[in-house]
XYZ file of C-alpha atoms in Angstrom:
556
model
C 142.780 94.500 62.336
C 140.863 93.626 59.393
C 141.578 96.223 56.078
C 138.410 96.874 54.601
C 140.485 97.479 51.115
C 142.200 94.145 51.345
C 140.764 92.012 48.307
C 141.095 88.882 50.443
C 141.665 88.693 54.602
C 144.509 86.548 55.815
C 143.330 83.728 58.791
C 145.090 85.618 61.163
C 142.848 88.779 60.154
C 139.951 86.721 60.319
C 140.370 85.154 63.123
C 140.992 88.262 65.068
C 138.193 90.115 63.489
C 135.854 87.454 65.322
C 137.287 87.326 68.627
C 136.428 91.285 69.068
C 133.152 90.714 67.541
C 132.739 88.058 70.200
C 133.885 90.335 72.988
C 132.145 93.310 71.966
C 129.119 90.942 71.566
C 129.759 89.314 75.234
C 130.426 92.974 76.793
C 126.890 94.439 75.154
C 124.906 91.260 76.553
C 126.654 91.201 80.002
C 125.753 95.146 80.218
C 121.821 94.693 79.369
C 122.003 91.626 81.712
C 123.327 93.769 84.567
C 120.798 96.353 83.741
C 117.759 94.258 83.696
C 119.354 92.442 86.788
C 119.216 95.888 88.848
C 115.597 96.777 87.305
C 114.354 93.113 89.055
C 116.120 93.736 92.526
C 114.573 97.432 92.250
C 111.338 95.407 91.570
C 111.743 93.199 93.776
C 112.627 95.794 96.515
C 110.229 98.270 95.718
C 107.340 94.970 95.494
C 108.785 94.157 99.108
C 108.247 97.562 100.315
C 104.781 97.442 98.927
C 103.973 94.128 100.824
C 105.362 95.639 104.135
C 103.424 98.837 103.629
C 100.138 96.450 102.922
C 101.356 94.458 105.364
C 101.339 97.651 108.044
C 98.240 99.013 106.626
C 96.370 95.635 107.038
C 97.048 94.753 110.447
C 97.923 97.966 112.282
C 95.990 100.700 110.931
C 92.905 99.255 110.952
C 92.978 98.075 114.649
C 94.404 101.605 115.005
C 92.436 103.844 112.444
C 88.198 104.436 111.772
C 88.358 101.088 109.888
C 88.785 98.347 112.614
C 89.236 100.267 115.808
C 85.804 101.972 115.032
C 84.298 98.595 114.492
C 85.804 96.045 116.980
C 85.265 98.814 119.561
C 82.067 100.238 118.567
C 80.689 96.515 118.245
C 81.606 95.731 121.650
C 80.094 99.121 123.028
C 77.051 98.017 121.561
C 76.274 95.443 123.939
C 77.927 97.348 127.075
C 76.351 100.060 126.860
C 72.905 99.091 128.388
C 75.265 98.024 131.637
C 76.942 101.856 131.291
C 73.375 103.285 131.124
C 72.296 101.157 134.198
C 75.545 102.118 136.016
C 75.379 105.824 135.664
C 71.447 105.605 136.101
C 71.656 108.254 132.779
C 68.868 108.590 129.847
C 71.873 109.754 128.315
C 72.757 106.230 126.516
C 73.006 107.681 122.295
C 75.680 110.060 123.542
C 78.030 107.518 123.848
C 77.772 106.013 120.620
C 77.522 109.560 119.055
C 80.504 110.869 121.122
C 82.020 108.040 119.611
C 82.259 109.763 116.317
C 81.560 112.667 117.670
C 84.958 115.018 117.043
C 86.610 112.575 114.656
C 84.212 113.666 112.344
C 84.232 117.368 113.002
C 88.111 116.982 112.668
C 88.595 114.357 109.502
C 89.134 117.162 106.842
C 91.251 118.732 109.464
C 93.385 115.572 109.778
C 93.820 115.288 105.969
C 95.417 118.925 106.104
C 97.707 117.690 108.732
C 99.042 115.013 107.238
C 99.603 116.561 104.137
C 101.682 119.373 106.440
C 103.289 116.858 108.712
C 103.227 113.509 106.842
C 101.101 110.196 106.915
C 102.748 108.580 109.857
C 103.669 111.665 112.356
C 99.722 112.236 112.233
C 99.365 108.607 113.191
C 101.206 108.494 115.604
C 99.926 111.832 117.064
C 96.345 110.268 116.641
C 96.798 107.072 118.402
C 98.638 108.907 121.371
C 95.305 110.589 121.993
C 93.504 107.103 122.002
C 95.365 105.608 124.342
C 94.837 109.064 126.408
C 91.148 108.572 126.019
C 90.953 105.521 126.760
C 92.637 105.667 130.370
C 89.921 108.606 130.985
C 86.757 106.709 129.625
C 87.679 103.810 131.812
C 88.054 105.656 134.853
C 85.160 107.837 134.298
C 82.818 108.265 136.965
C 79.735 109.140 135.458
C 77.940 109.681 132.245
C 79.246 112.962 131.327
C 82.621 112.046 131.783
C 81.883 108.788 129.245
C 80.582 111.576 126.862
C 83.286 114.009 126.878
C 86.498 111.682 126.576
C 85.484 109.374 124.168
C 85.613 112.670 122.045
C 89.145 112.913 123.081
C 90.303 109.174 122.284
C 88.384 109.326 118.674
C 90.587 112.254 117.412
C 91.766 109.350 114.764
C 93.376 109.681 111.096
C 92.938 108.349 108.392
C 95.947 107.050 106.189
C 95.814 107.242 102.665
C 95.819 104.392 100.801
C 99.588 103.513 99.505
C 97.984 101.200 96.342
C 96.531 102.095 92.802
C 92.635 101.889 92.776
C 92.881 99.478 90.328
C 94.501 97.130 93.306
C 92.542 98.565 96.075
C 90.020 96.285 96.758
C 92.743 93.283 97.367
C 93.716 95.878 99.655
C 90.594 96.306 101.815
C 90.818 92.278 101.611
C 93.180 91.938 103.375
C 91.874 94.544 105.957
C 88.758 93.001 106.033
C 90.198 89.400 106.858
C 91.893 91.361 110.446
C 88.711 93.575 110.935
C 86.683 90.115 110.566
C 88.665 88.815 113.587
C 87.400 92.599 115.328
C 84.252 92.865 114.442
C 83.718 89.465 115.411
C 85.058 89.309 119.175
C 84.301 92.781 119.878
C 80.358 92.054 121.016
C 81.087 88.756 123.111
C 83.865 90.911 124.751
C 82.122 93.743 125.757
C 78.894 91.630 126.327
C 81.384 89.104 128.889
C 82.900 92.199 130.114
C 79.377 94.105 130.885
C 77.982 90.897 132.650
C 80.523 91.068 134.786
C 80.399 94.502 135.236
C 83.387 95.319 134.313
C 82.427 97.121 131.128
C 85.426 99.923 132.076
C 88.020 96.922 131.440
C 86.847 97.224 127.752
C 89.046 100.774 127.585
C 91.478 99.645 129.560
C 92.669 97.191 127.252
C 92.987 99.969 124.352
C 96.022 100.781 126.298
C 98.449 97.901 125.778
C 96.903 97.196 121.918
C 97.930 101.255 120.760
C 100.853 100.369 122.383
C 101.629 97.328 120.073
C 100.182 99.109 117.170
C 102.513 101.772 117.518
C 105.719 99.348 117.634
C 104.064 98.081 113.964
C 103.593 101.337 112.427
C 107.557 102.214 113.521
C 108.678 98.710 112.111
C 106.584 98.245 108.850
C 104.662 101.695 108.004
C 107.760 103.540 105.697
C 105.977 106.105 103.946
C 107.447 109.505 102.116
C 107.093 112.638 104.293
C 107.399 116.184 103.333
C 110.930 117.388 103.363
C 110.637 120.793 104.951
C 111.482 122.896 107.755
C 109.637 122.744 110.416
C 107.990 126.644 109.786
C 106.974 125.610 106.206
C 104.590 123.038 107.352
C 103.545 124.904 109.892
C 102.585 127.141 106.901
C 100.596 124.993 105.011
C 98.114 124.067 107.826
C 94.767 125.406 106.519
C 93.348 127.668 109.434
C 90.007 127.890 108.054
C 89.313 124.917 110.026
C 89.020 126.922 112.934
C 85.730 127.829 111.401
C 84.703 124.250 110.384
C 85.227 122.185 113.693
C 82.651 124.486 115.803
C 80.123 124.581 112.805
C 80.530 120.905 112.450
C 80.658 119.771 116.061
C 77.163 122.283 116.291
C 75.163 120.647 113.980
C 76.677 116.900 115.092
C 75.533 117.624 118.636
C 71.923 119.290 117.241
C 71.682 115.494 115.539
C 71.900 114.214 119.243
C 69.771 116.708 121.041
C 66.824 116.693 118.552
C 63.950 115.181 119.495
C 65.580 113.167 122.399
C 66.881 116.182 125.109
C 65.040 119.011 123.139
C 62.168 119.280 120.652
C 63.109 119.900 117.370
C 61.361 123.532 117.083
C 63.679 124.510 120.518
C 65.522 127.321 120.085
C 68.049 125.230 121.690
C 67.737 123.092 118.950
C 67.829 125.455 115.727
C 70.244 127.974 116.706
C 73.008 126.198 117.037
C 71.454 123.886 113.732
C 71.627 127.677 112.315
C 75.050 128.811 113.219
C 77.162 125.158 112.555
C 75.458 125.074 108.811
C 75.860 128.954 108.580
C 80.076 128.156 109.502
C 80.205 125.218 107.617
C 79.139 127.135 104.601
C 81.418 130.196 105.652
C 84.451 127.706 105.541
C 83.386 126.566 102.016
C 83.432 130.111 100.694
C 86.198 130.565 102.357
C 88.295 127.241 100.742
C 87.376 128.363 97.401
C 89.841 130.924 97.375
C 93.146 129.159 98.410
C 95.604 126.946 96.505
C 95.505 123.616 98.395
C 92.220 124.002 100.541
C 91.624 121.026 103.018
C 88.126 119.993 100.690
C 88.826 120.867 97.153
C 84.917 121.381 95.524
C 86.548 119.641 92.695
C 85.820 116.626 93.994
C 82.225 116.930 94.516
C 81.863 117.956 90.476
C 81.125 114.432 88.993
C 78.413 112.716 89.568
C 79.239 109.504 90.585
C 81.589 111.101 93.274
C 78.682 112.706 94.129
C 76.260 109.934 94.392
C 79.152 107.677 95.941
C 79.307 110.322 98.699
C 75.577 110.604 99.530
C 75.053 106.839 99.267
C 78.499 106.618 101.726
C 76.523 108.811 104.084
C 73.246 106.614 104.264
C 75.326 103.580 104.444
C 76.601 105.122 107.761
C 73.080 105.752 109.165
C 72.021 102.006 108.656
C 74.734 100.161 109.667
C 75.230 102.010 112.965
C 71.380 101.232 113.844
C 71.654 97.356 112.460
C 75.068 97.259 115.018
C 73.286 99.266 117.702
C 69.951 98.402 118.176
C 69.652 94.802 116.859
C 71.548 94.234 120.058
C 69.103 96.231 122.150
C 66.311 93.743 120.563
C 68.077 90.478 121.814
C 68.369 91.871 125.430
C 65.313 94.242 125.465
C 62.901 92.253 123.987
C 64.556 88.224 124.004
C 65.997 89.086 127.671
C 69.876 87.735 126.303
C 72.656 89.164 128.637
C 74.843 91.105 127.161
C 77.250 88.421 126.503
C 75.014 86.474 124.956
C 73.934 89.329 123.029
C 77.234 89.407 121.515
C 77.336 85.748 120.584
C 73.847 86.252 118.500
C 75.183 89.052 116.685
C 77.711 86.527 115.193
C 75.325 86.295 112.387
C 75.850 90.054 111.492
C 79.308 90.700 112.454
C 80.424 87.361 110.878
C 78.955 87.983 107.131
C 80.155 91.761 107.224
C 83.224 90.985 107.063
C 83.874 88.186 104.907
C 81.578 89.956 102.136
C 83.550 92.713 102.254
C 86.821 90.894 101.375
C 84.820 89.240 98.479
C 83.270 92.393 97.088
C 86.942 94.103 96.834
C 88.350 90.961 95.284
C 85.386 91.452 92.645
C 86.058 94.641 92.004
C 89.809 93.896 91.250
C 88.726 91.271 89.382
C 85.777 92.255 87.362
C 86.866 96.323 87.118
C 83.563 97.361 88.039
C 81.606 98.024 90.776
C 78.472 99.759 90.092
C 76.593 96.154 89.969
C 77.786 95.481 93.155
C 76.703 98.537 95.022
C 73.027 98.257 93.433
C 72.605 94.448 94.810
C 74.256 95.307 97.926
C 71.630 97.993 98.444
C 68.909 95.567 97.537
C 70.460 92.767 99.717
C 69.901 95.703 102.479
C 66.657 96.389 101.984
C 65.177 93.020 102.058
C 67.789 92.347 105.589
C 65.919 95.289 107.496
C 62.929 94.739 105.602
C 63.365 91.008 107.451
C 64.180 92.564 110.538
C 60.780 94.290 110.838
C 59.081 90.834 111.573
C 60.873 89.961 114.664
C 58.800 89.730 117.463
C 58.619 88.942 121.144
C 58.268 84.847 120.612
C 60.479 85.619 117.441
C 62.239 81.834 116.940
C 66.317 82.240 117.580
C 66.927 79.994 114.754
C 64.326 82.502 112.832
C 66.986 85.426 113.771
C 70.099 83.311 112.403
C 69.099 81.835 109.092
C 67.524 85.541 107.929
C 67.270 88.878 108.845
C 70.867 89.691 110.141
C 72.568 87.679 108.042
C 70.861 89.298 104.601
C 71.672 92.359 106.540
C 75.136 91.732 107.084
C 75.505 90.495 103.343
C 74.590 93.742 102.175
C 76.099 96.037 104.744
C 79.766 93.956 103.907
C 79.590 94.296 100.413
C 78.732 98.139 100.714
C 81.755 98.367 103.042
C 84.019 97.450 100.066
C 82.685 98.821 97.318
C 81.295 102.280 98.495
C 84.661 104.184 97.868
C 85.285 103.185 93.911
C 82.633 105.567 92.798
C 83.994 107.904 94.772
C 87.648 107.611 93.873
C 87.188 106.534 90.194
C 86.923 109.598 88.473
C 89.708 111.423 90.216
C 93.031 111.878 89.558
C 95.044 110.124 92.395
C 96.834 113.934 93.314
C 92.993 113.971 94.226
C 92.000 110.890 95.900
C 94.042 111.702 99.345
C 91.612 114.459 100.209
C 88.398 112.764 99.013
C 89.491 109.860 101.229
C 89.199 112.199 104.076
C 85.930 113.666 103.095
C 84.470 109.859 102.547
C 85.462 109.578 106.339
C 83.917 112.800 107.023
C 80.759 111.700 105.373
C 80.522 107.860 106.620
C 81.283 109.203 110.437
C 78.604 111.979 110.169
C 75.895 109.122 108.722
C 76.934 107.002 111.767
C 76.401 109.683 114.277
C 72.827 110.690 112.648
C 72.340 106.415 112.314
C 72.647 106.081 116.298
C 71.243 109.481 117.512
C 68.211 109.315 114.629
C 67.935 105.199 116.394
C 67.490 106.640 119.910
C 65.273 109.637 119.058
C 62.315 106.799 117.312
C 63.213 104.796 119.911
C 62.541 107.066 122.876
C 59.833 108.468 121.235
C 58.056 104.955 120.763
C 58.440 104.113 123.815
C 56.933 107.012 125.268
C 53.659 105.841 122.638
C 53.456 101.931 123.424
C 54.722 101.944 127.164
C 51.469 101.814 129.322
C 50.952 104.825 131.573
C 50.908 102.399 134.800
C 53.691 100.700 134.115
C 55.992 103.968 133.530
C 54.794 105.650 136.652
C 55.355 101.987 138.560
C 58.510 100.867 137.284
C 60.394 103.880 135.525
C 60.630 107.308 136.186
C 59.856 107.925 132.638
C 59.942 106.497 129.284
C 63.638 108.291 128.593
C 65.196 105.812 131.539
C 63.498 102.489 130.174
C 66.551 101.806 127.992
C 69.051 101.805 131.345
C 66.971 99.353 132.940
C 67.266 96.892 130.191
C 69.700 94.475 132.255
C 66.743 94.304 135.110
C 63.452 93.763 132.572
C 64.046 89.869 133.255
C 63.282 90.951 137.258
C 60.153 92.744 136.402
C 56.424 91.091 137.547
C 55.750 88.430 134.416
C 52.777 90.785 133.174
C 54.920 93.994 133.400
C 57.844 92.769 131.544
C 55.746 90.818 128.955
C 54.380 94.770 128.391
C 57.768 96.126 128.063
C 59.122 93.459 125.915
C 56.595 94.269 123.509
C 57.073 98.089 123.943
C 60.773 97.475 122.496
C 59.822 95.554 119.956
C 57.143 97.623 118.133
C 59.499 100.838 118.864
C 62.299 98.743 117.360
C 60.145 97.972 114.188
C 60.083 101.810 113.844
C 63.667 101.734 113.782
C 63.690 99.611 110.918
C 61.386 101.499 108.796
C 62.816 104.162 108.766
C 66.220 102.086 107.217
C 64.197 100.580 105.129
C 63.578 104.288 103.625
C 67.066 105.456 103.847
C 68.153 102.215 101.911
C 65.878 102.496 99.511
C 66.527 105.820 98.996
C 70.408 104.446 98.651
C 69.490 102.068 96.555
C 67.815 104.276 93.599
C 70.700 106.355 93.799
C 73.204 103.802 92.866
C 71.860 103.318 89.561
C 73.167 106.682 88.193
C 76.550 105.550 89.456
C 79.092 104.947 86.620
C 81.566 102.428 86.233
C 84.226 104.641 85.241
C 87.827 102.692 84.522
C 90.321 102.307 87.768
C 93.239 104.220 87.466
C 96.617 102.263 87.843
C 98.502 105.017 89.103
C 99.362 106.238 92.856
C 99.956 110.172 93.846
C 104.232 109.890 93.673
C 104.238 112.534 96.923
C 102.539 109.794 98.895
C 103.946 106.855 97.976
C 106.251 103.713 99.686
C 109.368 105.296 101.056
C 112.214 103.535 98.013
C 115.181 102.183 99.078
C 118.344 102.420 97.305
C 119.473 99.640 95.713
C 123.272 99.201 95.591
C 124.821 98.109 92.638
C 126.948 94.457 93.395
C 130.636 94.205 93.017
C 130.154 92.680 89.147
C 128.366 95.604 88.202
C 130.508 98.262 89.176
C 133.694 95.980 87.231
């Protein structure tokens, strides 16, 4: 030991004095080593769990979720659903479509009440148990009604928060959009091949076997937290209010449908229910504003660009439900394509979507920003419908490639990833789970209005530029022309050069009016701001961690 009061230290002294320096020197640096050792393995583990989660989220959510199931089946529907009209001999063809969406969106704030209750992935699973339910009913359905009524049972769907920062979101929806690409893609040459053959009912049946595997993906790869609570607490915090919601909401959803189409709009069959779903919607708002964790917080709806991210969400619904829906109706309507090869020339839409979304999330990663993108995306939109007015009955293939869907589809992919950052930027992320929900809620209620809203100017053109002679001759009124789409190619050459045209100016209607709607869109998104992306994730909702146990050397 070294004496401080020594006047000189002996070699012996010395030399000891520097081997405990050296130890205590060699103990302090192994101990930070150790520590910064366990901090990369937790990094590394907790980076792993992130890619597994992404990994989850990227393949099976969307195929089982709004995001890709909605899309690869909806697509395919699209071009089947001329063969379903013709099958069930029904006028009743924008039920469907609407159905389609029909109780997912009366139930999405619902759902996000649920899963805060019950957790992210018992929702899930609950959710895609009622697809595959659906689906075995649609398939086996036996007339139009029956179509109608379960494909509200099979779209019962949730929506799964997302598990990254929005600062690293839209490398997220990249990777979702390079999976809902593959979809999107197959999903109108499917149902087209499958409707040719008519065996459009196969299109449900193979929902079956695909839940099946999704559900084996979400068990392996989808480890999210979950509430820890007895079973009687969650039941608790389920918000019961929604009792009131669903009817309002399913009301007015169904008065979208029936509005100038099965009823005229001044029916009283018409505005009372309009009447009593707004009156209960409103009731259920009054009613939220007085609990502690209400299913829609109104706090979200107090900034502006959360507000204008919202309405512009909405209208983005409306249009790109008609562009899916009807452009297909023009190639077999008016080009007489079969519903397969429908599908194939919608590869100029469904194609672009896709990929544009991936690059618009990647931009917004990149760049921070996003209100640029939203205003040319709008634009893009415009000018793609604005395009699509021109077509006509000799309308050039090659004409329909190079322009109008694919300027479409440019804009309608870029909106797809870039509509939720004004949403989602100016919330705090204990916010962002519920405004999720209501962006679902407001997207699903634009896509009902975008397909009922298609068939009502439809019909109703129809009814204007279908000669008298060739109704009472061929149909038994305009409202049953669209189910005998797969026979106009059998009609007398005069008669179907009549009808052909009939589609085609109703069609151009159709248009318009999302020319409007995007426009409208489009002035909106200039108030949007580009408010910074937060870097931080709600810690109740996050990856499931796994412990990391410390190695033999560390615990020496």
């Amino acid at each position: 030991m070294l004496d401080p009061l020594s006047p000189k230290p002996s070699q012996t002294e010395m030399a000891e004095f520097k081997d405990g320096s050296r130890r205590l020197f060699n103990a302090f640096a192994r101990r930070r080593s150790r520590r910064g050792h366990r901090r990369l393995r937790q990094q590394r583990s907790q980076t792993r769990l992130r890619i597994e989660a992404v990994v989850s989220g990227s393949f099976s959510l969307p195929f089982a979720c709004r995001v890709s199931w909605q899309h690869s089946i909806l697509t395919a529907v699209s071009t089947a659903l001329p063969a379903m009209a013709a099958d069930f001999q029904s006028a009743k063809f924008s039920w469907v479509g609407s159905a389609y969406t029909l109780t997912s969106t009366a139930l999405i704030p619902w759902t996000a009440n649920l899963a805060s209750s019950f957790g992210r992935r018992a929702t899930l699973f609950g959710s895609l148990l009622l697809f595959a339910t659906g689906s075995a009913v649609v398939g086996s359905a036996r007339s139009m009604e029956v179509v109608i009524l379960d494909f509200v049972v099979y779209q019962s769907e949730i929506l799964v928060v997302d598990l990254v920062p929005l600062a690293d979101r839209g490398a997220f929806f990249a990777i979702i959009g390079a999976v809902w690409a593959l979809a999107s893609a197959i999903g109108p040459p499917i149902g087209g091949a499958l409707a040719s053959a008519a065996a459009w009912r196969r299109l449900f049946y193979l929902n079956i076997p695909l839940t099946g595997i999704v559900s084996l993906l979400v068990l392996l790869f989808l480890r999210v937290k979950a509430p820890q609570t007895k079973f009687k607490s969650k039941i608790a915090l389920i918000d019961y209010y929604n009792i009131v919601f669903v009817p309002g909401a399913t009301a007015t959803i169904l008065v979208l449908t029936w509005g100038g189409e099965t009823y005229p709009w001044a029916s009283y069959k018409v505005l009372v229910p309009l009447i009593g779903g707004v009156l209960a919607m409103g009731l259920f708002l009054w009613l939220e504003k007085g609990l502690e964790h209400p299913t829609i917080p109104l706090d979200i709806l107090r900034h502006r660009s959360s507000l204008l991210g919202l309405l512009t969400n909405f209208l983005h619904g409306i249009v790109a439900l008609a562009a899916i829906y009807y452009l297909n109706v023009y190639f077999q309507a008016v080009k007489l394509a079969t519903a397969a090869d429908a599908g194939v020339h919608t590869f100029s839409l469904s194609f672009t979507i896709a990929p544009m979304a991936i690059i618009a999330g990647t931009s917004v990663v990149v760049l921070g920003k996003y209100r640029l993108q939203n205003i040319v995306d709008w634009a893009l939109t415009v000018i793609g419908f604005g395009l699509t007015t021109l077509l006509r009955v000799h309308s050039k293939l090659t004409y329909l490639y190079q322009n109008s869907p694919t300027v479409m589809g440019v804009g309608l992919g870029i909106l797809y990833g870039c509509l939720d950052f004004p949403v989602l930027a100016p919330l705090k992320p204990s916010q962002q789970p519920h405004a999720m929900e209501f962006f679902g809620f407001t997207h699903s209620f634009g896509q009902v209005l975008g397909i009922s809203l298609g068939a009502s100017i439809l019909q109703n053109e129809l009814s204007r530029h279908l000669p008298p002679e060739v109704v009472l001759s061929h149909f038994a009124n305009a409202k049953y022309a669209y189910s005998a789409i797969p026979d106009i190619h059998l009609l007398p050459e005069l008669v179907q050069l009549h009808v052909r045209r009939a589609f085609a100016q109703s069609l151009r209607m159709v248009w318009i009016v999302m020319i409007g709607l995007s426009g409208i869109a489009f002035i909106l998104s200039w108030f949007i701001e580009d408010v910074p992306l937060t870097t931080e994730t709600d810690e109740n909702w996050g990856v499931s961690e796994e412990k990391v146990e410390p190695t033999p050397s560390e615990t020496a």
